[in-house]
Coordinates of C-alpha atoms (C1' of nucleotides) in Angstrom, one line a residue:
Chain A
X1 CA -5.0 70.6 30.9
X2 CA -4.5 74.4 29.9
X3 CA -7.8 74.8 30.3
X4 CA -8.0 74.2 33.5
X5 CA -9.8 77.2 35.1
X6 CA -11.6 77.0 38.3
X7 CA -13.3 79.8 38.2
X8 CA -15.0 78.7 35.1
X9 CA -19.1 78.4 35.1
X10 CA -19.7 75.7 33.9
X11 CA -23.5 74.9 36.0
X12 CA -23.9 71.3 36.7
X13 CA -27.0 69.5 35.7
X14 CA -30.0 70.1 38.0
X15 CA -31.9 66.4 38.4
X16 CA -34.5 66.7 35.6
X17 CA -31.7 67.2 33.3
X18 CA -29.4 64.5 33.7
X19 CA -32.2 62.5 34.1
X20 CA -32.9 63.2 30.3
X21 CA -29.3 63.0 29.6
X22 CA -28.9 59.7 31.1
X23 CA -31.8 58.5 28.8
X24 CA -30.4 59.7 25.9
X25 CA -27.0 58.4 26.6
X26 CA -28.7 55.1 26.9
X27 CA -30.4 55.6 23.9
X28 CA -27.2 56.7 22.0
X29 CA -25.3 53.5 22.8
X30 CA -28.4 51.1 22.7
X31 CA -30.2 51.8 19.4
X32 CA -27.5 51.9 17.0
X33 CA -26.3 48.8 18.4
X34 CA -29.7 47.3 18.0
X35 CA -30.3 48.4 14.3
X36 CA -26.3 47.0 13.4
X37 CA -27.3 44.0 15.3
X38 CA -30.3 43.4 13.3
X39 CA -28.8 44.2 9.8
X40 CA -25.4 41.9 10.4
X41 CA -27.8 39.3 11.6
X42 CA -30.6 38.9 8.8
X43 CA -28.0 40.7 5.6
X44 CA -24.6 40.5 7.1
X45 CA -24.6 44.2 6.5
X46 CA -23.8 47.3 8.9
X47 CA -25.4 50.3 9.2
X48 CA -23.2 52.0 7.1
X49 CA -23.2 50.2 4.1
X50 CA -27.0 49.7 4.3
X51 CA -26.9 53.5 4.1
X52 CA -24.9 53.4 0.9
X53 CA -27.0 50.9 -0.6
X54 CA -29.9 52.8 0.0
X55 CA -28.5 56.5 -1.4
X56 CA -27.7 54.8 -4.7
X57 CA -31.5 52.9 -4.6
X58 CA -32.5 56.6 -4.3
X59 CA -31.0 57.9 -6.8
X60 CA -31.9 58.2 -10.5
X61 CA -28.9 56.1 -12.4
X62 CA -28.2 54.1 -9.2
X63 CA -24.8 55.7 -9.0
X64 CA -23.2 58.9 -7.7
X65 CA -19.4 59.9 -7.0
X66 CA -17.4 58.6 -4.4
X67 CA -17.7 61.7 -2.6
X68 CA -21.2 62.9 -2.9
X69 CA -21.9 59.6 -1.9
X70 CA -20.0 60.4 1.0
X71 CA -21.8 62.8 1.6
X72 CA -24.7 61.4 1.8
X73 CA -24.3 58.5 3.6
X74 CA -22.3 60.8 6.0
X75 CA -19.1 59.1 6.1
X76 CA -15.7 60.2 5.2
X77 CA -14.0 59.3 2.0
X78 CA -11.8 56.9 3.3
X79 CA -14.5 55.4 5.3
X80 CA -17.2 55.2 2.2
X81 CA -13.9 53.8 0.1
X82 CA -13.3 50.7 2.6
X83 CA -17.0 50.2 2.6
X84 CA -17.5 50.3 -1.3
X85 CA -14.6 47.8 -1.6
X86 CA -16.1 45.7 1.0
X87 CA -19.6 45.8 -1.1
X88 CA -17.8 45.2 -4.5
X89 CA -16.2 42.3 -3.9
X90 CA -20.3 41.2 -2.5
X91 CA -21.1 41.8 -5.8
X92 CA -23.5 44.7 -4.8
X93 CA -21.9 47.9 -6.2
X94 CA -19.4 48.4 -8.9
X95 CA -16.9 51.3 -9.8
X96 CA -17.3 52.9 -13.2
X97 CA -14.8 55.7 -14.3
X98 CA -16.8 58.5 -15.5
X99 CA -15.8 58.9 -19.1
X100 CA -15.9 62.1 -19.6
X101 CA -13.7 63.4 -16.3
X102 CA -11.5 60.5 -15.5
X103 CA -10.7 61.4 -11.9
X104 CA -13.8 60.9 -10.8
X105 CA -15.5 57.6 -9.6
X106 CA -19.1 57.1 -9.6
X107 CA -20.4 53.8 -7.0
X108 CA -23.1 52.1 -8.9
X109 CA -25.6 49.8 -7.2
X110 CA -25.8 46.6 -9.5
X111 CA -29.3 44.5 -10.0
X112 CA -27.5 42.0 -7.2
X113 CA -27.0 45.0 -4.5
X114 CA -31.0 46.4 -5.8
X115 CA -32.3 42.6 -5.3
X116 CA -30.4 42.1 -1.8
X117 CA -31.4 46.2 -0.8
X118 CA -35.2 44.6 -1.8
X119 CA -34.5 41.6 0.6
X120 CA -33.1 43.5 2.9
X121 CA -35.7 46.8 3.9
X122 CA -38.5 45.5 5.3
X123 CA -36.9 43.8 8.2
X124 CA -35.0 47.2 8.9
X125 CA -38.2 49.1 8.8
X126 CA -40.3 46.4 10.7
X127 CA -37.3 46.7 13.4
X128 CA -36.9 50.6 13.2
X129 CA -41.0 50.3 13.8
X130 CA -40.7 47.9 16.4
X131 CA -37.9 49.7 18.4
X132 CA -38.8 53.7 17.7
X133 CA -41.5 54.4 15.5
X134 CA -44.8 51.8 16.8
X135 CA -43.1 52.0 20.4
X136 CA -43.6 56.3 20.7
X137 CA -47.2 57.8 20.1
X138 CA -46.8 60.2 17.4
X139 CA -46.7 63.1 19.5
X140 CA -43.6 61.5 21.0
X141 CA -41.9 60.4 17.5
X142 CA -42.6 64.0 16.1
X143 CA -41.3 65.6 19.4
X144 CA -38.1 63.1 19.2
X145 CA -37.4 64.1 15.8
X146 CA -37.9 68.2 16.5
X147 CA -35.1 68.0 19.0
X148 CA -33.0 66.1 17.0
X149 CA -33.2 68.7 14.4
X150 CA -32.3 71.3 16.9
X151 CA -29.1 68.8 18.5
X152 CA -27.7 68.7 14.3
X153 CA -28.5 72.2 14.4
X154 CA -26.1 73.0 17.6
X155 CA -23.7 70.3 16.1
X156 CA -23.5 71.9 12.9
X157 CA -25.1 75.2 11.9
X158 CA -25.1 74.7 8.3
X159 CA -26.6 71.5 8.5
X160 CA -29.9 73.2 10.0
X161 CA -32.5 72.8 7.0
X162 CA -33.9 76.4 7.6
X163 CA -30.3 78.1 7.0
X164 CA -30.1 76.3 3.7
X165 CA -31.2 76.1 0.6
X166 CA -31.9 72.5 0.5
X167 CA -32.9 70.6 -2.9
X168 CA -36.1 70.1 -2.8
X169 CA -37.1 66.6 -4.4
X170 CA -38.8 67.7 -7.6
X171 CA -41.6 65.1 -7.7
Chain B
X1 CA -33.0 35.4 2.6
X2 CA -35.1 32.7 3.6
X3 CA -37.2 35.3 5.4
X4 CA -38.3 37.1 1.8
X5 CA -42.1 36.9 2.0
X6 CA -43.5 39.6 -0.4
X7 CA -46.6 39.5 1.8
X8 CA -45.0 40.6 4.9
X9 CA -47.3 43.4 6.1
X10 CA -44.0 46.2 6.7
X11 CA -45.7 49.1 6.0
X12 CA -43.8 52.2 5.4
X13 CA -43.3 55.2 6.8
X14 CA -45.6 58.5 6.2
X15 CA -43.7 61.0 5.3
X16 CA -43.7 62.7 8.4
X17 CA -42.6 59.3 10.6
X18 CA -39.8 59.4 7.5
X19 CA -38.4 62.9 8.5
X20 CA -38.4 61.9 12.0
X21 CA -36.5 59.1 11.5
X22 CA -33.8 60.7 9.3
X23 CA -33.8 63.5 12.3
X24 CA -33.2 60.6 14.5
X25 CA -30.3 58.9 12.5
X26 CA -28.8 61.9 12.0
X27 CA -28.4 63.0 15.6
X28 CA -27.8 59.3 16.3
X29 CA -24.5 59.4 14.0
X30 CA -23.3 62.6 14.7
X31 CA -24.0 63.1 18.1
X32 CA -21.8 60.3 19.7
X33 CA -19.1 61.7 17.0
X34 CA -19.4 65.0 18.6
X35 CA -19.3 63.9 22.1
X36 CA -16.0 61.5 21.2
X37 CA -14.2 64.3 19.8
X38 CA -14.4 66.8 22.5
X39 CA -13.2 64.1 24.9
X40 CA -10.3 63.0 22.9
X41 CA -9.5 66.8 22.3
X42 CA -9.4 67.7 25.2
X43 CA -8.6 64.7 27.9
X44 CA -7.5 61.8 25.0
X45 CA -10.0 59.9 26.5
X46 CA -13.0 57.9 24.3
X47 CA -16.1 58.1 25.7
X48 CA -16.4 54.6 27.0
X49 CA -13.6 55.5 29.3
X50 CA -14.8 58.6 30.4
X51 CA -17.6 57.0 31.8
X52 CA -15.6 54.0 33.0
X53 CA -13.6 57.0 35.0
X54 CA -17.2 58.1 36.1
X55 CA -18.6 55.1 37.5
X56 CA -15.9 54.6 39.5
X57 CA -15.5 58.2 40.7
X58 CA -19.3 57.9 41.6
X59 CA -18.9 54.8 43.5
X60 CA -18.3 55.3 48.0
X61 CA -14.3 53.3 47.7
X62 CA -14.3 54.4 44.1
X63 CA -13.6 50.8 43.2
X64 CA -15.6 47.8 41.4
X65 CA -15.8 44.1 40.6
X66 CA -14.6 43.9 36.9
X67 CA -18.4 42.5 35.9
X68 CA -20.1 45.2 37.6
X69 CA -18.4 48.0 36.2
X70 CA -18.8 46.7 33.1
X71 CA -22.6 46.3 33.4
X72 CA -22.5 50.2 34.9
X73 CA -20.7 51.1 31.8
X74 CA -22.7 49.7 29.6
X75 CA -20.2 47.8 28.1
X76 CA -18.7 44.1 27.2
X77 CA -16.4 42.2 29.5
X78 CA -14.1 42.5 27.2
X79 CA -14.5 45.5 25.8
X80 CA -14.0 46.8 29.5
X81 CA -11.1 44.5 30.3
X82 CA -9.2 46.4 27.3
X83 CA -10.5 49.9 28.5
X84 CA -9.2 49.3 32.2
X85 CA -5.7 48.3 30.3
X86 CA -5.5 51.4 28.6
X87 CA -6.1 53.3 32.0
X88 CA -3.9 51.4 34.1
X89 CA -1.3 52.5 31.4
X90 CA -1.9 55.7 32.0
X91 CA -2.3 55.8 36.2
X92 CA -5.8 56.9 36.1
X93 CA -7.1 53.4 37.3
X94 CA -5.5 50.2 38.9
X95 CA -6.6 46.2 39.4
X96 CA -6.8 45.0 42.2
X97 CA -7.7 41.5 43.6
X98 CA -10.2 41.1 46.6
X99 CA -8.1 40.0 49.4
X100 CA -11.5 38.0 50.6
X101 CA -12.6 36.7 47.3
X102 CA -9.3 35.9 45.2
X103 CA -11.2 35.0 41.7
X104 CA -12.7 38.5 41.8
X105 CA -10.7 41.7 40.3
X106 CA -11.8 44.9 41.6
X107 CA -11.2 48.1 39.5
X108 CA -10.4 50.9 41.6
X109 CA -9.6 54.6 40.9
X110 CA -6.7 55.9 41.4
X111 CA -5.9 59.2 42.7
X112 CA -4.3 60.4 39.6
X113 CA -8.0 58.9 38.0
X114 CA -9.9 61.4 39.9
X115 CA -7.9 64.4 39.5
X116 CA -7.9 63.7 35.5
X117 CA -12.3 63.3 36.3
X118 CA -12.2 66.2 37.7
X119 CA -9.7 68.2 35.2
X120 CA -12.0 66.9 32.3
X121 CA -15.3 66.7 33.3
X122 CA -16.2 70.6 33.2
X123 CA -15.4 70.3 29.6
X124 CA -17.7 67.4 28.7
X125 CA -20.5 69.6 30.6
X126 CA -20.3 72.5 28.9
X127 CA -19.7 70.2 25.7
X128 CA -23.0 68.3 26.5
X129 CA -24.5 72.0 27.6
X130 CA -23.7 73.2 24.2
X131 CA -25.2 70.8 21.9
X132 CA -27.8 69.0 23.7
X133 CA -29.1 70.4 27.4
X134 CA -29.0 74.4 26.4
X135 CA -29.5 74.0 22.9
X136 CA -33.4 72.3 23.5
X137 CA -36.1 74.3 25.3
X138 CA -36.6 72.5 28.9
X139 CA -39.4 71.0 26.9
X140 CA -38.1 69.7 24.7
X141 CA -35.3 68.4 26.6
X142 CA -38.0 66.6 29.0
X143 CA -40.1 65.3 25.7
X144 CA -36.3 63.8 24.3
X145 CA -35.3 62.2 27.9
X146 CA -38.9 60.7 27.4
X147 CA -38.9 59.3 24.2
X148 CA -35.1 58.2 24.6
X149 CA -36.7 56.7 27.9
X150 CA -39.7 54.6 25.9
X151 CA -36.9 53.2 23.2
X152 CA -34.6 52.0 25.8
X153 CA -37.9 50.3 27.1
X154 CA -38.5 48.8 23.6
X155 CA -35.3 47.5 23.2
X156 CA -34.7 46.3 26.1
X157 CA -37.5 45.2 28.2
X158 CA -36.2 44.8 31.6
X159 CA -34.3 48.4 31.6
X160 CA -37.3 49.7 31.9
X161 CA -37.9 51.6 34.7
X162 CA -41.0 51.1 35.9
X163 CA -40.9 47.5 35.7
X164 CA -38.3 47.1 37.9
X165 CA -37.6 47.7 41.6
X166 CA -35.1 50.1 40.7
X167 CA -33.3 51.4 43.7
X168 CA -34.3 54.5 44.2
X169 CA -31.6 57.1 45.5
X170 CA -33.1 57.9 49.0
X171 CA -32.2 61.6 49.2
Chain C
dC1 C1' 6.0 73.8 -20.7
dT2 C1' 7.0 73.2 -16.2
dA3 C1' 5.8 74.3 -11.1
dG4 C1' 2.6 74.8 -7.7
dT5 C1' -2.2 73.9 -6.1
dT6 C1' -6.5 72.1 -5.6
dG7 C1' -9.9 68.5 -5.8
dT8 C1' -10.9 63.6 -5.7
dG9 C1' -9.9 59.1 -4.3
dT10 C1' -7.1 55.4 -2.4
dT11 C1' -3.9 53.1 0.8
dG12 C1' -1.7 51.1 5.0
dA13 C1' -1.0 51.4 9.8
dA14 C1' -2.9 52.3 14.3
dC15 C1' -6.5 51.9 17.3
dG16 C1' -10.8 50.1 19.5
dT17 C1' -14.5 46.7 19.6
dT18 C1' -16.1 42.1 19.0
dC19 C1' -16.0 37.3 19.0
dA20 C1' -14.5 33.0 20.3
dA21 C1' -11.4 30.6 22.9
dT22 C1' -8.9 30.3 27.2
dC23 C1' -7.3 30.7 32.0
dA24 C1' -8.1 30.7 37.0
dT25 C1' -10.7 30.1 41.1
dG26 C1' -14.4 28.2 43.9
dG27 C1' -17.8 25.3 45.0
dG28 C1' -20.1 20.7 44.4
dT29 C1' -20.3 15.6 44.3
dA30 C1' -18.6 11.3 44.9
Chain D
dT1 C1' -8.7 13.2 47.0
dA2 C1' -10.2 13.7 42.4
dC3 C1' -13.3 15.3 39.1
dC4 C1' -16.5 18.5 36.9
dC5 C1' -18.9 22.5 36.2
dA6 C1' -20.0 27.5 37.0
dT7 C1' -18.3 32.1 37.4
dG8 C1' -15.3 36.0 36.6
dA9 C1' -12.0 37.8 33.9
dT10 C1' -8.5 37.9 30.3
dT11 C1' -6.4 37.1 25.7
dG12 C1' -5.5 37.2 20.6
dA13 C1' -7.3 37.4 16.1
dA14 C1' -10.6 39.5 13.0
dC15 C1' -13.0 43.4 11.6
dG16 C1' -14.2 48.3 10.8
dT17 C1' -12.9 53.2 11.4
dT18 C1' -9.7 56.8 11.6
dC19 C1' -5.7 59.2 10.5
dA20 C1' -2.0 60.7 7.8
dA21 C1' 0.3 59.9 3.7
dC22 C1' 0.0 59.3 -1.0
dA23 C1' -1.5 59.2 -6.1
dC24 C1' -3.5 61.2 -9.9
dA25 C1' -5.8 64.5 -12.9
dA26 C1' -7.1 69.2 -13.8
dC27 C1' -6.4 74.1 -13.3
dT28 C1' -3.4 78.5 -12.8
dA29 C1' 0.4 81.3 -13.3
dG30 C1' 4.9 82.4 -14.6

DNA sequence: CTAGTTGTGTTGAACGTTCAATCATGGGTA
DNA sequence: TACCCATGATTGAACGTTCAACACAACTAG
């Protein structure tokens, strides 16, 4: 309401541009409904907590702190800590109090949540290939992904992989 | 479950399909966050009725049938019965019944409506300026409204444009 | 040894979306 | 007239996310 300034330039889109804006609206509101759609169908899982799952498959011990975790399932606390509640009591992650500091929580992935994570993949990469990846040529793909880069990057500078040190996988 | 064949032929992504897929999932989560925040910020609107507010604003009486507003919107029936709820709450939009077809409810915009579109929309410009239309190269704004484009065609068939006698705007 | 403070995690209520009824109106058909 | 079904729209409960408040342990300083 304050900011209400008429004299402000703020240039409309030209046509080529909200055409690609439209599309990418689309897109925005489309594919993550697809992908849920998919996962809640064949695992009874959202996209969220197919994300957790998979941060602790990736990782070494199949656990990491509540807010690493977090992190890098890029939720909020209180978002990861409905969802971890939700996927204990599926048998498919467990809480163990780190013994040495006490007020931290790790999430650990159980052999149940590994064996439904195994279950559970290939259908969400055979429908992420069916919907993005096999449906773009890999020109398109790699140019898709190169301006999504740069949208995080406008987002969130210090997200941007070439401003940080990021930890390179050691393999 | 019963869909576990450990012969399915999934095969998974290179390494460079991986890291634009991540790319993808990223801007696909934090994008829409972004884009939600700046509109409830600034107008304590969600984005769903900003564009609710829009297709009605963009419409000659600035009024629709319930069913194809919601289709415009790219939304639920019910999801936009609750929207238009919240807006007639606040003055920006009001029902009204088709005096020639009584079973059909007609959303239209009030004045208030339009002078809130036209208080907030500069805003969600610049916003979408900021992060996504100035922040790519024209390039790669025109390769992203493609691939968006292609995905939308994937996922849903008959959206896509060129299979459809979409009505051209004849400007 | 308290008193603040920070870091980490949880909780409950509010809000928005979805899903499965439900309501209301308008033809059809007999 | 009565009945049935299709269409258009709404409703209420269930569910997930957000937000603000809270709990708890660990550090710091007086």
């Amino acid at each position: 309401m304050a900011k209400r300034r008429t004299h402000d330039p703020v240039p409309w889109l030209d046509e080529s541009q909200l055409d690609a804006w439209k599309s990418l609206m689309g897109m925005l509101t489309m594919l993550p409904a697809a992908l849920d759609a998919q996962l809640k169908r064949d695992a009874g899982l959202n996209t969220f907590e197919y994300h957790v799952l998979v941060q602790l498959a990736e990782t070494p011990d199949r656990r990491l702190p509540m807010s690493a975790l977090a992190c890098a399932a890029q939720g909020s606390p209180s978002r990861l800590s409905h969802a971890v509640r939700r996927l204990e009591n599926s048998g498919w992650v467990e809480r163990v109090t780190s013994s040495e500091e006490r007020h931290r929580v790790d999430a650990r992935l159980t052999d149940l949540g590994w064996n439904k994570l195994v279950d559970t993949a290939p259908g969400h990469v055979r429908e992420a290939r069916r919907l993005v990846v096999d449906a773009l040529s890999p020109d398109q793909l790699a140019a898709l992904g190169d301006a999504a880069r740069t949208v995080l990057a406008a987002i969130d500078p210090s997200t941007a992989p070439s401003a940080r040190g990021e930890t390179v996988d050691p393999s």
